[in-house]
PDB file of C-alpha atoms in Angstrom:
ATOM      1  CA  MET U  17      -9.843 -48.111  50.645  1.00  0.00           C
ATOM      2  CA  ASN U  18     -11.824 -47.132  53.585  1.00  0.00           C
ATOM      3  CA  ILE U  19     -10.153 -43.751  54.347  1.00  0.00           C
ATOM      4  CA  PRO U  20     -12.372 -41.715  56.419  1.00  0.00           C
ATOM      5  CA  PRO U  21     -13.537 -38.036  55.482  1.00  0.00           C
ATOM      6  CA  LEU U  22     -12.039 -34.916  56.624  1.00  0.00           C
ATOM      7  CA  TYR U  23     -15.025 -33.982  58.545  1.00  0.00           C
ATOM      8  CA  ALA U  24     -17.342 -36.515  60.385  1.00  0.00           C
ATOM      9  CA  ASN U  25     -20.526 -34.306  60.172  1.00  0.00           C
ATOM     10  CA  GLY U  26     -20.600 -32.672  56.856  1.00  0.00           C
ATOM     11  CA  ASP U  27     -24.458 -32.725  55.958  1.00  0.00           C
ATOM     12  CA  PRO U  28     -25.473 -29.375  54.367  1.00  0.00           C
ATOM     13  CA  GLN U  29     -28.937 -29.740  55.784  1.00  0.00           C
ATOM     14  CA  ASP U  30     -27.652 -29.825  59.140  1.00  0.00           C
ATOM     15  CA  VAL U  31     -27.716 -26.229  59.995  1.00  0.00           C
ATOM     16  CA  ASN U  32     -27.002 -26.760  63.945  1.00  0.00           C
ATOM     17  CA  ASP U  33     -24.332 -29.108  63.680  1.00  0.00           C
ATOM     18  CA  GLU U  34     -21.139 -28.809  65.306  1.00  0.00           C
ATOM     19  CA  ILE U  35     -18.412 -26.871  64.073  1.00  0.00           C
ATOM     20  CA  PRO U  36     -14.870 -28.077  63.656  1.00  0.00           C
ATOM     21  CA  PRO U  37     -12.514 -26.811  65.873  1.00  0.00           C
ATOM     22  CA  CYS U  38     -10.405 -25.498  62.944  1.00  0.00           C
ATOM     23  CA  PHE U  39     -13.373 -23.250  61.537  1.00  0.00           C
ATOM     24  CA  ILE U  40     -13.585 -21.705  65.355  1.00  0.00           C
ATOM     25  CA  ARG U  41      -9.644 -21.209  65.403  1.00  0.00           C
ATOM     26  CA  GLY U  42      -9.403 -19.762  62.022  1.00  0.00           C
ATOM     27  CA  THR U  43     -12.399 -16.857  62.376  1.00  0.00           C
ATOM     28  CA  SER U  44     -12.770 -13.911  64.426  1.00  0.00           C
ATOM     29  CA  THR U  45     -16.687 -14.671  65.576  1.00  0.00           C
ATOM     30  CA  PRO U  46     -19.091 -17.894  66.182  1.00  0.00           C
ATOM     31  CA  GLU U  47     -21.355 -16.345  62.910  1.00  0.00           C
ATOM     32  CA  GLU U  48     -18.014 -16.230  61.017  1.00  0.00           C
ATOM     33  CA  ALA U  49     -17.160 -19.813  61.780  1.00  0.00           C
ATOM     34  CA  ARG U  50     -20.847 -20.794  61.104  1.00  0.00           C
ATOM     35  CA  ARG U  51     -20.988 -19.320  57.786  1.00  0.00           C
ATOM     36  CA  ARG U  52     -17.936 -20.593  56.565  1.00  0.00           C
ATOM     37  CA  TRP U  53     -18.295 -23.956  57.781  1.00  0.00           C
ATOM     38  CA  GLN U  54     -21.713 -24.096  55.809  1.00  0.00           C
ATOM     39  CA  LYS U  55     -20.027 -22.894  52.770  1.00  0.00           C
ATOM     40  CA  THR U  56     -17.566 -25.979  53.217  1.00  0.00           C
ATOM     41  CA  LYS U  57     -20.189 -28.601  53.716  1.00  0.00           C
ATOM     42  CA  GLU U  58     -21.984 -27.207  50.522  1.00  0.00           C
ATOM     43  CA  TRP U  59     -18.554 -27.184  48.175  1.00  0.00           C
ATOM     44  CA  ARG U  60     -17.814 -30.483  49.486  1.00  0.00           C
ATOM     45  CA  VAL U  61     -21.069 -32.034  48.680  1.00  0.00           C
ATOM     46  CA  ALA U  62     -21.028 -30.315  45.135  1.00  0.00           C
ATOM     47  CA  LYS U  63     -17.741 -31.287  44.486  1.00  0.00           C
ATOM     48  CA  LYS U  64     -17.608 -34.827  45.929  1.00  0.00           C
ATOM     49  CA  VAL U  65     -14.574 -34.180  47.806  1.00  0.00           C
ATOM     50  CA  ASP U  66     -15.542 -37.144  50.067  1.00  0.00           C
ATOM     51  CA  GLU U  67     -15.005 -39.105  47.511  1.00  0.00           C
ATOM     52  CA  ILE U  68     -12.092 -37.789  45.896  1.00  0.00           C
ATOM     53  CA  LEU U  69      -9.438 -39.974  47.050  1.00  0.00           C
ATOM     54  CA  GLU U  70     -11.399 -42.653  45.455  1.00  0.00           C
ATOM     55  CA  ILE U  71     -11.872 -40.837  41.934  1.00  0.00           C
ATOM     56  CA  ALA U  72      -9.100 -41.997  39.004  1.00  0.00           C
ATOM     57  CA  HIS U  73      -6.854 -39.238  39.055  1.00  0.00           C
ATOM     58  CA  PRO U  74      -5.209 -39.673  35.278  1.00  0.00           C
ATOM     59  CA  ASN U  75      -3.793 -36.034  35.040  1.00  0.00           C
ATOM     60  CA  PHE U  76      -1.671 -35.926  38.245  1.00  0.00           C
ATOM     61  CA  LEU U  77       2.102 -36.937  36.730  1.00  0.00           C
ATOM     62  CA  TYR U  78       1.155 -34.502  33.592  1.00  0.00           C
ATOM     63  CA  ILE U  79       0.587 -31.736  36.140  1.00  0.00           C
ATOM     64  CA  LYS U  80       3.320 -32.916  38.270  1.00  0.00           C
ATOM     65  CA  GLU U  81       5.527 -32.828  35.781  1.00  0.00           C
ATOM     66  CA  ARG U  82       4.466 -29.310  34.139  1.00  0.00           C
ATOM     67  CA  TYR U  83       4.057 -27.562  37.461  1.00  0.00           C
ATOM     68  CA  PRO U  84       6.783 -27.839  40.525  1.00  0.00           C
ATOM     69  CA  HIS U  85       4.670 -28.443  43.371  1.00  0.00           C
ATOM     70  CA  ALA U  86       5.713 -30.806  46.174  1.00  0.00           C
ATOM     71  CA  LEU U  87       5.264 -32.083  49.773  1.00  0.00           C
ATOM     72  CA  HIS U  88       8.707 -32.496  50.775  1.00  0.00           C
ATOM     73  CA  LYS U  89       8.945 -33.886  54.267  1.00  0.00           C
ATOM     74  CA  ILE U  90       8.265 -33.409  58.108  1.00  0.00           C
ATOM     75  CA  GLY U  91      10.122 -30.813  59.259  1.00  0.00           C
ATOM     76  CA  SER U  92      12.013 -30.862  62.915  1.00  0.00           C
ATOM     77  CA  LYS U  93       9.247 -28.215  63.927  1.00  0.00           C
ATOM     78  CA  GLY U  94       6.925 -31.489  62.987  1.00  0.00           C
ATOM     79  CA  MET U  95       5.369 -29.684  60.017  1.00  0.00           C
ATOM     80  CA  TYR U  96       5.013 -31.037  56.266  1.00  0.00           C
ATOM     81  CA  ILE U  97       6.990 -28.234  54.354  1.00  0.00           C
ATOM     82  CA  TYR U  98       5.029 -27.523  50.866  1.00  0.00           C
ATOM     83  CA  ILE U  99       7.030 -25.947  48.197  1.00  0.00           C
ATOM     84  CA  GLU U 100       5.681 -24.542  44.585  1.00  0.00           C
ATOM     85  CA  ARG U 101       8.314 -23.393  42.145  1.00  0.00           C
ATOM     86  CA  PRO U 102       6.152 -21.795  38.932  1.00  0.00           C
ATOM     87  CA  GLY U 103       8.997 -20.442  37.306  1.00  0.00           C
ATOM     88  CA  HIS U 104      10.547 -23.742  36.903  1.00  0.00           C
ATOM     89  CA  GLY U 105       7.677 -25.484  35.119  1.00  0.00           C
ATOM     90  CA  ARG U 106       5.992 -25.369  31.550  1.00  0.00           C
ATOM     91  CA  LEU U 107       2.339 -24.325  32.902  1.00  0.00           C
ATOM     92  CA  ALA U 108       1.539 -23.306  29.050  1.00  0.00           C
ATOM     93  CA  GLU U 109       1.481 -26.807  28.087  1.00  0.00           C
ATOM     94  CA  VAL U 110      -1.119 -27.470  30.721  1.00  0.00           C
ATOM     95  CA  TRP U 111      -3.466 -25.080  29.003  1.00  0.00           C
ATOM     96  CA  SER U 112      -2.345 -25.804  26.118  1.00  0.00           C
ATOM     97  CA  ALA U 113      -3.207 -29.077  26.325  1.00  0.00           C
ATOM     98  CA  GLY U 114      -6.758 -28.562  27.443  1.00  0.00           C
ATOM     99  CA  LEU U 115      -6.888 -28.765  31.196  1.00  0.00           C
ATOM    100  CA  THR U 116      -9.185 -26.352  32.969  1.00  0.00           C
ATOM    101  CA  LEU U 117      -9.090 -24.354  35.939  1.00  0.00           C
ATOM    102  CA  ASP U 118     -11.785 -27.022  37.100  1.00  0.00           C
ATOM    103  CA  ASP U 119      -9.277 -29.529  36.523  1.00  0.00           C
ATOM    104  CA  MET U 120      -6.618 -27.635  38.348  1.00  0.00           C
ATOM    105  CA  GLU U 121      -8.642 -27.110  41.233  1.00  0.00           C
ATOM    106  CA  GLN U 122      -9.884 -30.957  41.576  1.00  0.00           C
ATOM    107  CA  HIS U 123      -5.645 -31.702  41.492  1.00  0.00           C
ATOM    108  CA  TYR U 124      -5.432 -29.280  44.189  1.00  0.00           C
ATOM    109  CA  THR U 125      -8.170 -30.697  46.092  1.00  0.00           C
ATOM    110  CA  PHE U 126      -7.083 -34.312  45.719  1.00  0.00           C
ATOM    111  CA  THR U 127      -3.660 -33.617  46.770  1.00  0.00           C
ATOM    112  CA  THR U 128      -4.577 -31.462  49.942  1.00  0.00           C
ATOM    113  CA  GLU U 129      -7.153 -34.077  50.841  1.00  0.00           C
ATOM    114  CA  TYR U 130      -4.543 -36.594  50.495  1.00  0.00           C
ATOM    115  CA  LEU U 131      -2.435 -34.587  53.258  1.00  0.00           C
ATOM    116  CA  TRP U 132      -5.187 -34.243  55.553  1.00  0.00           C
ATOM    117  CA  ARG U 133      -6.836 -37.445  55.405  1.00  0.00           C
ATOM    118  CA  VAL U 134      -3.863 -39.921  54.678  1.00  0.00           C
ATOM    119  CA  LEU U 135      -0.322 -38.110  55.566  1.00  0.00           C
ATOM    120  CA  GLU U 136      -1.180 -36.018  58.642  1.00  0.00           C
ATOM    121  CA  PRO U 137      -4.950 -36.728  59.797  1.00  0.00           C
ATOM    122  CA  ARG U 138      -4.563 -35.022  63.284  1.00  0.00           C
ATOM    123  CA  GLU U 139      -7.261 -32.200  63.290  1.00  0.00           C
ATOM    124  CA  ASP U 140      -4.879 -29.454  64.463  1.00  0.00           C
ATOM    125  CA  ALA U 141      -1.782 -30.626  62.046  1.00  0.00           C
ATOM    126  CA  GLN U 142      -0.471 -27.665  59.996  1.00  0.00           C
ATOM    127  CA  PHE U 143       2.123 -27.544  57.021  1.00  0.00           C
ATOM    128  CA  VAL U 144       4.556 -24.343  56.182  1.00  0.00           C
ATOM    129  CA  SER U 145       4.570 -23.528  52.726  1.00  0.00           C
ATOM    130  CA  VAL U 146       7.216 -22.157  50.125  1.00  0.00           C
ATOM    131  CA  PHE U 147       6.132 -20.064  47.213  1.00  0.00           C
ATOM    132  CA  ASP U 148       9.501 -19.363  45.122  1.00  0.00           C
ATOM    133  CA  ILE U 149       8.882 -17.219  42.664  1.00  0.00           C
ATOM    134  CA  ASP U 150      12.503 -17.718  41.071  1.00  0.00           C
ATOM    135  CA  ASN U 151      12.355 -17.419  37.086  1.00  0.00           C
ATOM    136  CA  CYS U 152       8.928 -15.909  36.818  1.00  0.00           C
ATOM    137  CA  SER U 153       8.300 -12.845  35.044  1.00  0.00           C
ATOM    138  CA  MET U 154       5.114 -10.963  35.220  1.00  0.00           C
ATOM    139  CA  SER U 155       3.701 -12.366  32.160  1.00  0.00           C
ATOM    140  CA  ASP U 156       4.162 -15.698  33.738  1.00  0.00           C
ATOM    141  CA  LEU U 157       1.616 -15.182  36.584  1.00  0.00           C
ATOM    142  CA  THR U 158      -1.077 -13.665  34.290  1.00  0.00           C
ATOM    143  CA  GLY U 159      -3.971 -14.985  32.445  1.00  0.00           C
ATOM    144  CA  ASP U 160      -5.013 -18.759  33.373  1.00  0.00           C
ATOM    145  CA  THR U 161      -2.054 -19.452  35.752  1.00  0.00           C
ATOM    146  CA  PHE U 162      -3.145 -16.150  37.691  1.00  0.00           C
ATOM    147  CA  SER U 163      -7.074 -17.241  37.335  1.00  0.00           C
ATOM    148  CA  MET U 164      -5.756 -20.825  38.994  1.00  0.00           C
ATOM    149  CA  LEU U 165      -3.617 -19.629  41.731  1.00  0.00           C
ATOM    150  CA  LYS U 166      -6.563 -17.117  42.721  1.00  0.00           C
ATOM    151  CA  ARG U 167      -8.876 -20.252  42.861  1.00  0.00           C
ATOM    152  CA  CYS U 168      -6.931 -22.463  44.483  1.00  0.00           C
ATOM    153  CA  SER U 169      -6.248 -19.848  47.042  1.00  0.00           C
ATOM    154  CA  GLN U 170      -9.767 -19.277  47.679  1.00  0.00           C
ATOM    155  CA  VAL U 171     -10.507 -22.870  47.688  1.00  0.00           C
ATOM    156  CA  ILE U 172      -7.837 -23.309  50.608  1.00  0.00           C
ATOM    157  CA  GLY U 173      -8.575 -20.385  52.380  1.00  0.00           C
ATOM    158  CA  GLN U 174     -12.102 -20.816  52.419  1.00  0.00           C
ATOM    159  CA  HIS U 175     -12.428 -24.559  52.988  1.00  0.00           C
ATOM    160  CA  TYR U 176      -9.049 -25.764  54.838  1.00  0.00           C
ATOM    161  CA  PRO U 177      -8.552 -23.038  57.634  1.00  0.00           C
ATOM    162  CA  GLU U 178      -5.936 -23.209  59.906  1.00  0.00           C
ATOM    163  CA  ARG U 179      -3.588 -25.555  58.254  1.00  0.00           C
ATOM    164  CA  ALA U 180      -1.213 -23.016  57.291  1.00  0.00           C
ATOM    165  CA  HIS U 181       1.366 -22.266  59.981  1.00  0.00           C
ATOM    166  CA  LYS U 182       3.641 -19.838  58.112  1.00  0.00           C
ATOM    167  CA  ILE U 183       3.504 -18.984  53.850  1.00  0.00           C
ATOM    168  CA  PHE U 184       6.527 -17.534  52.751  1.00  0.00           C
ATOM    169  CA  VAL U 185       6.862 -15.936  49.277  1.00  0.00           C
ATOM    170  CA  VAL U 186      10.090 -15.800  48.177  1.00  0.00           C
ATOM    171  CA  ASN U 187      12.791 -14.676  45.339  1.00  0.00           C
ATOM    172  CA  ALA U 188       9.819 -11.886  45.069  1.00  0.00           C
ATOM    173  CA  PRO U 189      10.207  -8.862  42.571  1.00  0.00           C
ATOM    174  CA  GLY U 190       9.021  -5.757  43.098  1.00  0.00           C
ATOM    175  CA  TRP U 191       5.795  -6.397  40.852  1.00  0.00           C
ATOM    176  CA  VAL U 192       5.054  -9.176  43.098  1.00  0.00           C
ATOM    177  CA  SER U 193       2.943  -7.178  45.646  1.00  0.00           C
ATOM    178  CA  TRP U 194       0.289  -6.044  42.976  1.00  0.00           C
ATOM    179  CA  ILE U 195      -0.248  -9.707  42.437  1.00  0.00           C
ATOM    180  CA  TRP U 196      -0.374 -10.927  45.740  1.00  0.00           C
ATOM    181  CA  SER U 197      -2.807  -8.221  46.711  1.00  0.00           C
ATOM    182  CA  THR U 198      -5.658  -9.465  44.443  1.00  0.00           C
ATOM    183  CA  ILE U 199      -5.069 -13.073  46.053  1.00  0.00           C
ATOM    184  CA  THR U 200      -5.538 -12.213  49.727  1.00  0.00           C
ATOM    185  CA  PRO U 201      -8.712 -10.226  49.693  1.00  0.00           C
ATOM    186  CA  PHE U 202      -9.742 -14.493  49.387  1.00  0.00           C
ATOM    187  CA  LEU U 203      -7.552 -15.189  52.502  1.00  0.00           C
ATOM    188  CA  ASP U 204      -8.970 -15.085  56.223  1.00  0.00           C
ATOM    189  CA  PRO U 205      -7.380 -12.187  57.932  1.00  0.00           C
ATOM    190  CA  ILE U 206      -5.840 -15.112  60.500  1.00  0.00           C
ATOM    191  CA  THR U 207      -4.094 -16.678  57.185  1.00  0.00           C
ATOM    192  CA  THR U 208      -3.011 -13.191  55.684  1.00  0.00           C
ATOM    193  CA  LYS U 209      -1.044 -12.265  58.785  1.00  0.00           C
ATOM    194  CA  LYS U 210       0.890 -15.416  58.298  1.00  0.00           C
ATOM    195  CA  ILE U 211       2.032 -14.519  54.829  1.00  0.00           C
ATOM    196  CA  SER U 212       6.027 -13.121  54.609  1.00  0.00           C
ATOM    197  CA  ILE U 213       7.110 -11.840  51.315  1.00  0.00           C
ATOM    198  CA  ILE U 214      11.014 -11.854  51.046  1.00  0.00           C
ATOM    199  CA  LYS U 215      12.077  -9.945  48.093  1.00  0.00           C
ATOM    200  CA  LYS U 216      14.567 -11.445  45.961  1.00  0.00           C
ATOM    201  CA  GLY U 217      18.201 -11.276  47.077  1.00  0.00           C
ATOM    202  CA  LYS U 218      17.272 -11.318  50.588  1.00  0.00           C
ATOM    203  CA  ASP U 219      18.497 -14.343  52.749  1.00  0.00           C
ATOM    204  CA  HIS U 220      14.626 -16.337  52.699  1.00  0.00           C
ATOM    205  CA  ILE U 221      16.654 -19.265  54.114  1.00  0.00           C
ATOM    206  CA  LYS U 222      17.562 -17.530  57.043  1.00  0.00           C
ATOM    207  CA  GLU U 223      13.542 -16.835  57.871  1.00  0.00           C
ATOM    208  CA  ILE U 224      12.101 -20.090  56.721  1.00  0.00           C
ATOM    209  CA  THR U 225      14.344 -21.814  59.039  1.00  0.00           C
ATOM    210  CA  GLU U 226      12.751 -20.185  61.981  1.00  0.00           C
ATOM    211  CA  PHE U 227       9.923 -22.575  61.508  1.00  0.00           C
ATOM    212  CA  CYS U 228      12.339 -25.969  60.157  1.00  0.00           C
ATOM    213  CA  ASP U 229      16.136 -26.806  59.773  1.00  0.00           C
ATOM    214  CA  VAL U 230      17.874 -25.953  56.627  1.00  0.00           C
ATOM    215  CA  GLN U 231      18.475 -29.908  56.268  1.00  0.00           C
ATOM    216  CA  ASP U 232      14.605 -30.228  55.786  1.00  0.00           C
ATOM    217  CA  LEU U 233      14.861 -27.787  52.264  1.00  0.00           C
ATOM    218  CA  PRO U 234      15.171 -29.494  49.185  1.00  0.00           C
ATOM    219  CA  PRO U 235      18.575 -28.009  47.053  1.00  0.00           C
ATOM    220  CA  GLU U 236      16.413 -26.217  44.569  1.00  0.00           C
ATOM    221  CA  ILE U 237      15.199 -23.486  47.126  1.00  0.00           C
ATOM    222  CA  GLY U 238      18.966 -23.419  49.046  1.00  0.00           C
ATOM    223  CA  GLY U 239      18.225 -26.523  51.750  1.00  0.00           C
ATOM    224  CA  SER U 240      20.762 -29.161  52.187  1.00  0.00           C
ATOM    225  CA  ASP U 241      18.400 -32.458  51.933  1.00  0.00           C
ATOM    226  CA  SER U 242      19.778 -34.386  49.286  1.00  0.00           C
ATOM    227  CA  ILE U 243      16.355 -35.383  48.067  1.00  0.00           C
ATOM    228  CA  MET U 244      15.599 -33.027  45.360  1.00  0.00           C
ATOM    229  CA  LEU U 245      11.625 -31.385  44.793  1.00  0.00           C
ATOM    230  CA  GLY U 246       9.379 -34.007  44.135  1.00  0.00           C
ATOM    231  CA  HIS U 247      11.458 -36.888  44.904  1.00  0.00           C
ATOM    232  CA  SER U 248      10.309 -36.829  48.640  1.00  0.00           C
ATOM    233  CA  GLU U 249       8.873 -40.254  50.903  1.00  0.00           C
ATOM    234  CA  ALA U 250       5.649 -37.795  50.997  1.00  0.00           C
ATOM    235  CA  GLU U 251       5.579 -37.457  47.304  1.00  0.00           C
ATOM    236  CA  GLN U 252       6.181 -41.079  46.389  1.00  0.00           C
ATOM    237  CA  GLY U 253       3.707 -42.428  48.199  1.00  0.00           C
ATOM    238  CA  MET U 254       1.197 -39.914  46.854  1.00  0.00           C
ATOM    239  CA  LEU U 255       2.099 -40.994  43.282  1.00  0.00           C
ATOM    240  CA  ALA U 256       1.678 -45.011  44.139  1.00  0.00           C
ATOM    241  CA  PHE U 257      -1.791 -44.032  45.635  1.00  0.00           C
ATOM    242  CA  VAL U 258      -2.684 -42.637  42.487  1.00  0.00           C
ATOM    243  CA  LYS U 259      -1.431 -45.421  40.472  1.00  0.00           C
ATOM    244  CA  THR U 260      -3.619 -48.119  42.750  1.00  0.00           C
ATOM    245  CA  VAL U 261      -6.882 -45.767  42.520  1.00  0.00           C
ATOM    246  CA  ASN U 262      -6.088 -45.515  38.719  1.00  0.00           C
ATOM    247  CA  GLU U 263      -5.856 -49.421  37.870  1.00  0.00           C
ATOM    248  CA  LYS U 264      -9.025 -49.863  39.710  1.00  0.00           C
ATOM    249  CA  HIS U 265     -10.782 -47.561  37.050  1.00  0.00           C
ATOM    250  CA  ASN U 266      -8.605 -48.900  34.356  1.00  0.00           C
ATOM    251  CA  VAL U 267      -7.478 -45.921  33.825  1.00  0.00           C
ATOM    252  CA  PRO U 268      -3.581 -45.041  33.103  1.00  0.00           C
ATOM    253  CA  THR U 269      -1.083 -42.521  34.814  1.00  0.00           C
ATOM    254  CA  GLU U 270       0.998 -41.070  32.026  1.00  0.00           C
ATOM    255  CA  VAL U 271       3.349 -38.120  32.659  1.00  0.00           C
ATOM    256  CA  ASP U 272       2.854 -37.387  28.515  1.00  0.00           C
ATOM    257  CA  SER U 273      -0.888 -37.109  28.269  1.00  0.00           C
ATOM    258  CA  CYS U 274      -4.086 -35.606  29.897  1.00  0.00           C
ATOM    259  CA  ARG U 275      -8.017 -35.811  29.857  1.00  0.00           C
ATOM    260  CA  PRO U 276      -9.523 -32.810  30.719  1.00  0.00           C
ATOM    261  CA  MET U 277     -12.554 -33.111  32.371  1.00  0.00           C
ATOM    262  CA  ASN U 278     -15.112 -31.271  30.216  1.00  0.00           C
ATOM    263  CA  LYS U 279     -13.535 -34.167  27.440  1.00  0.00           C
TER     264      LYS U 279
END
């Protein structure tokens, strides 16, 4: 499909190459920017991230069906709205089916690369993230699910700096502060300052709409858009993209079966 890589210069052997601007903006010193850029180059090579959009993703629909997370639309401020709702999914089925943290990391990386290489390839493009904890008990965010959130937060925080414009954690019960405190150490200080935790019962729409309009948000989280979460143009385009890639590899895109990486 000839999709350009996210970074043109990505050779880990070149320790004196130009540092991408987002790493400079997202760190406090040139030395830290260099360190993080080097780690990202090594990670991208080890995980074959430049090739990830050309690799079959047979688990795409299976994961999407069981873990509600989606790009909704570009809001009025020109940024995509990204939403996760773990309390309204069936993540236990993901783990019992044999999918692993590596599978979930690959999925998160795939969707992130699709966003920044296909939908919004501008170097300075950002998004607004809403993590909705409605219907979650503390036990829902422990074990493999907690490990997944921790690892994926680490991947996004380390390797995609300055992409988050604002992060909202909404419908947060009292215990979420403890869980969040174990995740934030994996985020850089600049990103951490962008996080707002809004307790359950508080008007999160009022705060979110400082960065977008209420019609930019799906009804599941209190918005007035007629498009349901997961049915946006961006999500439909991503699904079509995945099906095209999978067909090239003679791999089905199924909602009721999966193929763990280690099997």
